[in-house]
Amino acid sequence: MTPTRHYLMCRPDHFSVDYAINPWMDPGTGADRDIAVRQWEGLKAVYEELGHSVSLIDPVEGLPDMVFAANGALVVDGRVYGARFTYPERAPEAGAYLRWFAGHGYETKEASFTNEGEGDFLVMADVILAGTGFRTDVAAHKEAQEFFGRPVVTLQLVDPRFYHLDTALFPLDDGRNAAYYPGAFSPGSEQVLRRLFPEAVLASAADAAVLGLNAVSDGRNVVVNSEAAELQLELKRRGYEVIPVDMSELRKAGGGPKCCTLEIRS
Ligand code: ARG
């Protein structure tokens, strides 16, 4: 049986693309909020059908990217390491998420260094993988290691389309394996990944380019962008239950299913 997960999500009631802080965002084109809400509702329904529990944080007007809950914090062993955003447009989200956790009885820690929560921190079985290069400061990797008492492995991101670690890699098998796009990483970091996960699923450039790596796995099921065709085939071949979702409207802000999902690990 798949153990149930607890996720925090934020309804995209105030979603829009009216600034550009990553190459996916084009304020000229914008995005359709109603479509985004429908796609987000679909994702939430998928989690609930899988038996996972979803908590909700109230969206805040004027914070169009707050739907990307993954960036709000990193939660391990019921302890919360707060985010500290790179761009001023998103800065107030950090406090909103930290207050939600404090209000729900969690031990929280305000970050001293720039980090975008689970966007750049992915919890594996033995280590926490941490991205840097575009958003999260390496100093935050060290701070998180001290706070959680878990080894943090720094990975260098090199392609601006994959500005967060969770756009280039997702954990499989409860963090004992991973799927990733090698082209998103520096040569040294790619080697680190090869050593850590010799059986990894390697995604193609085409699947990465539709944000196929921004997926969520509970160990057995993988919730993945429906356009990532090869990736879905390979996951099925390896015995995973693949659940395709359409998040195309949220991708106009540079996000996919994982970006909308913050895991609360008790
Ligand atoms: N527009 C948001 C940003 O650039 C998208 C965040 C996507 N989140 C993620 N976990 N990758 O910050």
Short mmCIF file of C-alpha atoms and ligand atoms in Angstrom, two decimals, residues 19 21-22 25 65 68 70-71 90 116 118-119 135 163-164 166-167 214 253-255 258-259, ligand 1:
data_model
loop_
_atom_site.label_atom_id
_atom_site.label_comp_id
_atom_site.label_asym_id
_atom_site.label_seq_id
_atom_site.Cartn_x
_atom_site.Cartn_y
_atom_site.Cartn_z
CA TYR A 19 6.06 40.25 -14.44
CA ILE A 21 11.33 36.39 -13.41
CA ASN A 22 12.04 33.28 -15.49
CA MET A 25 6.96 34.16 -18.27
CA ASP A 65 2.86 33.26 -7.99
CA PHE A 68 3.47 27.69 -6.46
CA ALA A 70 6.50 24.30 -3.35
CA ASN A 71 8.47 27.51 -2.97
CA ARG A 90 7.49 37.14 -4.39
CA GLU A 116 12.91 29.00 -2.54
CA GLU A 118 11.03 22.78 -2.17
CA GLY A 119 11.62 24.46 -5.51
CA ARG A 135 17.66 31.24 -7.02
CA TYR A 163 15.90 27.68 -12.74
CA HIS A 164 14.66 25.55 -9.84
CA ASP A 166 12.30 20.75 -9.21
CA THR A 167 12.09 21.72 -12.89
CA ASN A 214 8.21 18.91 -12.47
CA ALA A 253 4.46 31.27 -15.20
CA GLY A 254 7.08 28.50 -15.31
CA GLY A 255 5.31 25.97 -13.10
CA LYS A 258 5.23 19.85 -8.41
CA CYS A 259 5.47 23.65 -8.19
N1 ARG B 1 6.83 32.20 -11.57
C1 ARG B 1 7.40 31.45 -10.51
C2 ARG B 1 8.84 31.86 -10.30
O1 ARG B 1 9.53 32.10 -11.26
C3 ARG B 1 7.30 29.98 -10.80
C4 ARG B 1 7.73 29.13 -9.66
C5 ARG B 1 7.68 27.66 -9.98
N2 ARG B 1 7.92 26.87 -8.85
C6 ARG B 1 8.73 25.83 -8.77
N3 ARG B 1 8.73 25.12 -7.68
N4 ARG B 1 9.56 25.54 -9.74
O2 ARG B 1 9.31 31.98 -9.19
#
